[in-house]
């Protein structure tokens, strides 16, 4: 085995270890909550030493951030896929609504988001990282709004960034409400999207 192959194998093993830790931590955080989960428990459940956790993450906050990143990536992918069809704007909003019925307001990850957001009150690192991620998500939504409205030939009465902030805020609020009351229908989100995107 060459030096390059050995280095690549180490990097691959570390990436696999990191992925496994995120997977195990995700289930533990979603099931037991952030506060009740420890790095020791994550390490044992994943089959690694606590040192393996610290060789990949600076601590529990960074590990939870990675877990939330994995959830957010899935959510963003769902939204992008919903709007990726060839139909008109109304059919794309219908596709988004179908996705949102399952994708918005899942109680376990909504509870984790709320619990972890409370950590930001005492952790500048968490506050900074959460704000950075919200800006990244908002930018992705703004780009989607620009593309979808341009394809539909629609001129928004506000900037794409303002529309993105409004839609993201509505989605977060609706998700929190649906995590407590699953009977709340996402059709209200579709109606608001049509009001924003089809002035």
PDB file of C-alpha atoms in Angstrom:
ATOM      1  CA  UNK A   1       0.000   0.000   0.000  1.00  0.00           C
ATOM      2  CA  UNK A   2       1.405   3.398  -0.970  1.00  0.00           C
ATOM      3  CA  UNK A   3       1.507   6.429   1.327  1.00  0.00           C
ATOM      4  CA  UNK A   4      -1.288   8.017  -0.717  1.00  0.00           C
ATOM      5  CA  UNK A   5      -3.435   4.890  -0.393  1.00  0.00           C
ATOM      6  CA  UNK A   6      -2.821   4.724   3.360  1.00  0.00           C
ATOM      7  CA  UNK A   7      -3.728   8.399   3.730  1.00  0.00           C
ATOM      8  CA  UNK A   8      -6.858   7.894   1.643  1.00  0.00           C
ATOM      9  CA  UNK A   9      -7.828   4.809   3.671  1.00  0.00           C
ATOM     10  CA  UNK A  10      -7.423   6.760   6.931  1.00  0.00           C
ATOM     11  CA  UNK A  11      -9.501   9.609   5.525  1.00  0.00           C
ATOM     12  CA  UNK A  12     -12.179   7.152   4.365  1.00  0.00           C
ATOM     13  CA  UNK A  13     -12.262   5.459   7.771  1.00  0.00           C
ATOM     14  CA  UNK A  14     -12.547   8.797   9.535  1.00  0.00           C
ATOM     15  CA  UNK A  15     -15.348   9.871   7.192  1.00  0.00           C
ATOM     16  CA  UNK A  16     -17.178   6.583   7.861  1.00  0.00           C
ATOM     17  CA  UNK A  17     -16.684   7.023  11.617  1.00  0.00           C
ATOM     18  CA  UNK A  18     -18.013  10.576  11.439  1.00  0.00           C
ATOM     19  CA  UNK A  19     -21.027   9.459   9.398  1.00  0.00           C
ATOM     20  CA  UNK A  20     -21.797   6.647  11.859  1.00  0.00           C
ATOM     21  CA  UNK A  21     -21.530   9.013  14.850  1.00  0.00           C
ATOM     22  CA  UNK A  22     -23.930  11.474  13.212  1.00  0.00           C
ATOM     23  CA  UNK A  23     -26.363   8.665  12.393  1.00  0.00           C
ATOM     24  CA  UNK A  24     -26.342   7.294  15.962  1.00  0.00           C
ATOM     25  CA  UNK A  25     -26.432  10.751  17.564  1.00  0.00           C
ATOM     26  CA  UNK A  26     -29.333  11.751  15.328  1.00  0.00           C
ATOM     27  CA  UNK A  27     -31.470   8.858  16.530  1.00  0.00           C
ATOM     28  CA  UNK A  28     -30.435   9.404  20.148  1.00  0.00           C
ATOM     29  CA  UNK A  29     -31.067  13.171  20.078  1.00  0.00           C
ATOM     30  CA  UNK A  30     -34.427  12.668  18.355  1.00  0.00           C
ATOM     31  CA  UNK A  31     -35.510   9.913  20.749  1.00  0.00           C
ATOM     32  CA  UNK A  32     -34.094  11.062  24.093  1.00  0.00           C
ATOM     33  CA  UNK A  33     -33.487  14.762  23.492  1.00  0.00           C
ATOM     34  CA  UNK A  34     -30.296  16.818  23.412  1.00  0.00           C
ATOM     35  CA  UNK A  35     -29.866  17.279  27.167  1.00  0.00           C
ATOM     36  CA  UNK A  36     -30.430  13.602  27.998  1.00  0.00           C
ATOM     37  CA  UNK A  37     -27.876  12.379  25.448  1.00  0.00           C
ATOM     38  CA  UNK A  38     -24.169  12.311  26.231  1.00  0.00           C
ATOM     39  CA  UNK A  39     -21.103  11.826  24.087  1.00  0.00           C
ATOM     40  CA  UNK A  40     -20.331   8.690  26.112  1.00  0.00           C
ATOM     41  CA  UNK A  41     -23.716   7.199  25.192  1.00  0.00           C
ATOM     42  CA  UNK A  42     -23.276   8.131  21.532  1.00  0.00           C
ATOM     43  CA  UNK A  43     -19.793   6.590  21.436  1.00  0.00           C
ATOM     44  CA  UNK A  44     -20.935   3.325  23.052  1.00  0.00           C
ATOM     45  CA  UNK A  45     -24.027   3.034  20.815  1.00  0.00           C
ATOM     46  CA  UNK A  46     -21.908   3.675  17.727  1.00  0.00           C
ATOM     47  CA  UNK A  47     -19.279   1.143  18.817  1.00  0.00           C
ATOM     48  CA  UNK A  48     -16.450   3.651  19.215  1.00  0.00           C
ATOM     49  CA  UNK A  49     -14.416   5.148  22.038  1.00  0.00           C
ATOM     50  CA  UNK A  50     -15.151   8.622  23.340  1.00  0.00           C
ATOM     51  CA  UNK A  51     -11.823   9.601  21.774  1.00  0.00           C
ATOM     52  CA  UNK A  52     -13.253   8.769  18.349  1.00  0.00           C
ATOM     53  CA  UNK A  53     -16.030  11.272  19.006  1.00  0.00           C
ATOM     54  CA  UNK A  54     -13.555  13.983  19.984  1.00  0.00           C
ATOM     55  CA  UNK A  55     -11.373  13.265  16.955  1.00  0.00           C
ATOM     56  CA  UNK A  56     -14.367  14.201  14.790  1.00  0.00           C
ATOM     57  CA  UNK A  57     -16.230  16.807  16.874  1.00  0.00           C
ATOM     58  CA  UNK A  58     -15.123  19.396  19.416  1.00  0.00           C
ATOM     59  CA  UNK A  59     -18.048  18.457  21.664  1.00  0.00           C
ATOM     60  CA  UNK A  60     -21.761  17.739  21.881  1.00  0.00           C
ATOM     61  CA  UNK A  61     -22.753  21.117  20.447  1.00  0.00           C
ATOM     62  CA  UNK A  62     -20.794  20.537  17.248  1.00  0.00           C
ATOM     63  CA  UNK A  63     -22.152  16.996  16.963  1.00  0.00           C
ATOM     64  CA  UNK A  64     -25.723  18.238  17.331  1.00  0.00           C
ATOM     65  CA  UNK A  65     -25.049  20.908  14.709  1.00  0.00           C
ATOM     66  CA  UNK A  66     -23.968  18.142  12.332  1.00  0.00           C
ATOM     67  CA  UNK A  67     -27.167  16.216  13.137  1.00  0.00           C
ATOM     68  CA  UNK A  68     -29.294  19.291  12.425  1.00  0.00           C
ATOM     69  CA  UNK A  69     -27.334  19.857   9.197  1.00  0.00           C
ATOM     70  CA  UNK A  70     -28.281  16.351   8.059  1.00  0.00           C
ATOM     71  CA  UNK A  71     -31.960  17.048   8.808  1.00  0.00           C
ATOM     72  CA  UNK A  72     -31.872  20.432   7.079  1.00  0.00           C
ATOM     73  CA  UNK A  73     -30.204  18.948   3.993  1.00  0.00           C
ATOM     74  CA  UNK A  74     -33.054  16.450   3.682  1.00  0.00           C
ATOM     75  CA  UNK A  75     -35.638  19.212   4.124  1.00  0.00           C
ATOM     76  CA  UNK A  76     -34.036  21.479   1.525  1.00  0.00           C
ATOM     77  CA  UNK A  77     -33.718  18.556  -0.891  1.00  0.00           C
ATOM     78  CA  UNK A  78     -37.427  17.835  -0.442  1.00  0.00           C
ATOM     79  CA  UNK A  79     -38.365  21.442  -1.200  1.00  0.00           C
ATOM     80  CA  UNK A  80     -36.066  21.631  -4.227  1.00  0.00           C
ATOM     81  CA  UNK A  81     -37.379  18.331  -5.599  1.00  0.00           C
ATOM     82  CA  UNK A  82     -40.961  19.517  -5.175  1.00  0.00           C
ATOM     83  CA  UNK A  83     -40.257  22.575  -7.319  1.00  0.00           C
ATOM     84  CA  UNK A  84     -38.074  20.745  -9.847  1.00  0.00           C
ATOM     85  CA  UNK A  85     -40.973  19.518 -11.996  1.00  0.00           C
ATOM     86  CA  UNK A  86     -41.807  20.784 -15.461  1.00  0.00           C
ATOM     87  CA  UNK A  87     -45.352  21.891 -14.606  1.00  0.00           C
ATOM     88  CA  UNK A  88     -46.644  25.385 -14.043  1.00  0.00           C
ATOM     89  CA  UNK A  89     -46.300  27.241 -10.748  1.00  0.00           C
ATOM     90  CA  UNK A  90     -49.576  25.910  -9.366  1.00  0.00           C
ATOM     91  CA  UNK A  91     -48.607  22.292  -9.994  1.00  0.00           C
ATOM     92  CA  UNK A  92     -45.215  22.892  -8.367  1.00  0.00           C
ATOM     93  CA  UNK A  93     -46.896  24.395  -5.301  1.00  0.00           C
ATOM     94  CA  UNK A  94     -49.201  21.351  -5.234  1.00  0.00           C
ATOM     95  CA  UNK A  95     -46.121  19.085  -5.323  1.00  0.00           C
ATOM     96  CA  UNK A  96     -44.587  21.088  -2.480  1.00  0.00           C
ATOM     97  CA  UNK A  97     -47.817  20.776  -0.474  1.00  0.00           C
ATOM     98  CA  UNK A  98     -47.803  16.998  -0.930  1.00  0.00           C
ATOM     99  CA  UNK A  99     -44.220  16.878   0.359  1.00  0.00           C
ATOM    100  CA  UNK A 100     -44.983  19.279   3.223  1.00  0.00           C
ATOM    101  CA  UNK A 101     -47.718  17.020   4.623  1.00  0.00           C
ATOM    102  CA  UNK A 102     -44.955  14.613   5.666  1.00  0.00           C
ATOM    103  CA  UNK A 103     -41.961  16.943   5.732  1.00  0.00           C
ATOM    104  CA  UNK A 104     -43.124  19.812   7.924  1.00  0.00           C
ATOM    105  CA  UNK A 105     -43.712  19.574  11.648  1.00  0.00           C
ATOM    106  CA  UNK A 106     -42.318  16.177  12.559  1.00  0.00           C
ATOM    107  CA  UNK A 107     -42.520  16.307  16.364  1.00  0.00           C
ATOM    108  CA  UNK A 108     -39.141  14.730  17.155  1.00  0.00           C
ATOM    109  CA  UNK A 109     -36.918  16.965  15.065  1.00  0.00           C
ATOM    110  CA  UNK A 110     -39.002  20.066  15.782  1.00  0.00           C
ATOM    111  CA  UNK A 111     -38.520  19.395  19.505  1.00  0.00           C
ATOM    112  CA  UNK A 112     -34.778  18.944  18.946  1.00  0.00           C
ATOM    113  CA  UNK A 113     -34.585  22.235  17.021  1.00  0.00           C
ATOM    114  CA  UNK A 114     -36.373  24.084  19.838  1.00  0.00           C
ATOM    115  CA  UNK A 115     -34.291  22.438  22.573  1.00  0.00           C
ATOM    116  CA  UNK A 116     -31.026  23.146  20.784  1.00  0.00           C
ATOM    117  CA  UNK A 117     -32.005  26.730  19.935  1.00  0.00           C
ATOM    118  CA  UNK A 118     -32.330  27.329  23.691  1.00  0.00           C
ATOM    119  CA  UNK A 119     -28.634  26.411  24.007  1.00  0.00           C
ATOM    120  CA  UNK A 120     -27.847  29.494  21.895  1.00  0.00           C
ATOM    121  CA  UNK A 121     -28.751  31.692  24.869  1.00  0.00           C
ATOM    122  CA  UNK A 122     -25.611  30.575  26.701  1.00  0.00           C
ATOM    123  CA  UNK A 123     -23.363  29.526  23.814  1.00  0.00           C
ATOM    124  CA  UNK A 124     -22.013  32.154  21.393  1.00  0.00           C
ATOM    125  CA  UNK A 125     -20.793  29.300  19.167  1.00  0.00           C
ATOM    126  CA  UNK A 126     -24.288  27.837  18.812  1.00  0.00           C
ATOM    127  CA  UNK A 127     -25.873  31.266  18.314  1.00  0.00           C
ATOM    128  CA  UNK A 128     -23.371  32.137  15.574  1.00  0.00           C
ATOM    129  CA  UNK A 129     -23.641  28.774  13.819  1.00  0.00           C
ATOM    130  CA  UNK A 130     -27.454  28.731  13.881  1.00  0.00           C
ATOM    131  CA  UNK A 131     -27.597  32.278  12.490  1.00  0.00           C
ATOM    132  CA  UNK A 132     -25.133  31.316   9.739  1.00  0.00           C
ATOM    133  CA  UNK A 133     -27.210  28.288   8.799  1.00  0.00           C
ATOM    134  CA  UNK A 134     -30.444  30.291   8.731  1.00  0.00           C
ATOM    135  CA  UNK A 135     -28.776  32.743   6.342  1.00  0.00           C
ATOM    136  CA  UNK A 136     -27.644  29.851   4.116  1.00  0.00           C
ATOM    137  CA  UNK A 137     -31.141  28.326   4.044  1.00  0.00           C
ATOM    138  CA  UNK A 138     -32.683  31.741   3.346  1.00  0.00           C
ATOM    139  CA  UNK A 139     -30.243  32.292   0.468  1.00  0.00           C
ATOM    140  CA  UNK A 140     -31.130  28.878  -1.019  1.00  0.00           C
ATOM    141  CA  UNK A 141     -34.853  29.657  -0.788  1.00  0.00           C
ATOM    142  CA  UNK A 142     -34.305  33.116  -2.307  1.00  0.00           C
ATOM    143  CA  UNK A 143     -32.503  31.538  -5.251  1.00  0.00           C
ATOM    144  CA  UNK A 144     -35.373  29.068  -5.680  1.00  0.00           C
ATOM    145  CA  UNK A 145     -37.910  31.928  -5.556  1.00  0.00           C
ATOM    146  CA  UNK A 146     -35.934  33.850  -8.202  1.00  0.00           C
ATOM    147  CA  UNK A 147     -35.785  30.817 -10.491  1.00  0.00           C
ATOM    148  CA  UNK A 148     -39.411  29.754 -10.087  1.00  0.00           C
ATOM    149  CA  UNK A 149     -40.857  33.241 -10.538  1.00  0.00           C
ATOM    150  CA  UNK A 150     -38.585  33.946 -13.533  1.00  0.00           C
ATOM    151  CA  UNK A 151     -39.710  30.713 -15.194  1.00  0.00           C
ATOM    152  CA  UNK A 152     -43.338  31.660 -14.527  1.00  0.00           C
ATOM    153  CA  UNK A 153     -42.832  35.225 -15.770  1.00  0.00           C
ATOM    154  CA  UNK A 154     -43.913  36.681 -12.423  1.00  0.00           C
ATOM    155  CA  UNK A 155     -42.604  39.975 -11.009  1.00  0.00           C
ATOM    156  CA  UNK A 156     -42.638  39.869  -7.223  1.00  0.00           C
ATOM    157  CA  UNK A 157     -43.725  42.994  -5.300  1.00  0.00           C
ATOM    158  CA  UNK A 158     -40.780  42.386  -2.953  1.00  0.00           C
ATOM    159  CA  UNK A 159     -37.240  41.078  -3.223  1.00  0.00           C
ATOM    160  CA  UNK A 160     -36.609  37.343  -3.456  1.00  0.00           C
ATOM    161  CA  UNK A 161     -34.756  37.625  -0.132  1.00  0.00           C
ATOM    162  CA  UNK A 162     -37.799  39.174   1.567  1.00  0.00           C
ATOM    163  CA  UNK A 163     -40.048  36.478   0.110  1.00  0.00           C
ATOM    164  CA  UNK A 164     -37.596  33.819   1.323  1.00  0.00           C
ATOM    165  CA  UNK A 165     -37.580  35.197   4.878  1.00  0.00           C
ATOM    166  CA  UNK A 166     -41.379  35.291   4.904  1.00  0.00           C
ATOM    167  CA  UNK A 167     -41.756  31.769   3.514  1.00  0.00           C
ATOM    168  CA  UNK A 168     -39.106  30.317   5.833  1.00  0.00           C
ATOM    169  CA  UNK A 169     -40.685  32.016   8.847  1.00  0.00           C
ATOM    170  CA  UNK A 170     -44.081  30.676   7.842  1.00  0.00           C
ATOM    171  CA  UNK A 171     -42.668  27.196   7.383  1.00  0.00           C
ATOM    172  CA  UNK A 172     -40.919  27.214  10.760  1.00  0.00           C
ATOM    173  CA  UNK A 173     -44.026  28.511  12.506  1.00  0.00           C
ATOM    174  CA  UNK A 174     -46.307  26.024  10.784  1.00  0.00           C
ATOM    175  CA  UNK A 175     -43.863  23.224  11.569  1.00  0.00           C
ATOM    176  CA  UNK A 176     -43.889  24.122  15.254  1.00  0.00           C
ATOM    177  CA  UNK A 177     -47.694  24.243  15.284  1.00  0.00           C
ATOM    178  CA  UNK A 178     -48.045  20.930  13.424  1.00  0.00           C
ATOM    179  CA  UNK A 179     -45.590  19.235  15.766  1.00  0.00           C
ATOM    180  CA  UNK A 180     -48.149  19.870  18.516  1.00  0.00           C
ATOM    181  CA  UNK A 181     -51.317  19.472  16.432  1.00  0.00           C
ATOM    182  CA  UNK A 182     -50.966  17.238  13.391  1.00  0.00           C
ATOM    183  CA  UNK A 183     -54.504  18.111  12.287  1.00  0.00           C
ATOM    184  CA  UNK A 184     -53.333  21.548  11.085  1.00  0.00           C
ATOM    185  CA  UNK A 185     -53.376  21.298   7.297  1.00  0.00           C
ATOM    186  CA  UNK A 186     -50.452  22.526   5.217  1.00  0.00           C
ATOM    187  CA  UNK A 187     -52.930  23.840   2.629  1.00  0.00           C
ATOM    188  CA  UNK A 188     -52.699  27.151   4.465  1.00  0.00           C
ATOM    189  CA  UNK A 189     -49.006  27.263   3.549  1.00  0.00           C
ATOM    190  CA  UNK A 190     -49.860  26.593  -0.099  1.00  0.00           C
ATOM    191  CA  UNK A 191     -52.427  29.406  -0.049  1.00  0.00           C
ATOM    192  CA  UNK A 192     -49.883  31.810   1.441  1.00  0.00           C
ATOM    193  CA  UNK A 193     -47.265  30.743  -1.112  1.00  0.00           C
ATOM    194  CA  UNK A 194     -49.679  31.479  -3.913  1.00  0.00           C
ATOM    195  CA  UNK A 195     -50.416  34.886  -2.378  1.00  0.00           C
ATOM    196  CA  UNK A 196     -46.696  35.684  -2.191  1.00  0.00           C
ATOM    197  CA  UNK A 197     -45.580  34.172  -5.498  1.00  0.00           C
ATOM    198  CA  UNK A 198     -48.658  35.103  -7.581  1.00  0.00           C
ATOM    199  CA  UNK A 199     -49.408  38.726  -6.584  1.00  0.00           C
TER     200      UNK A 199
END
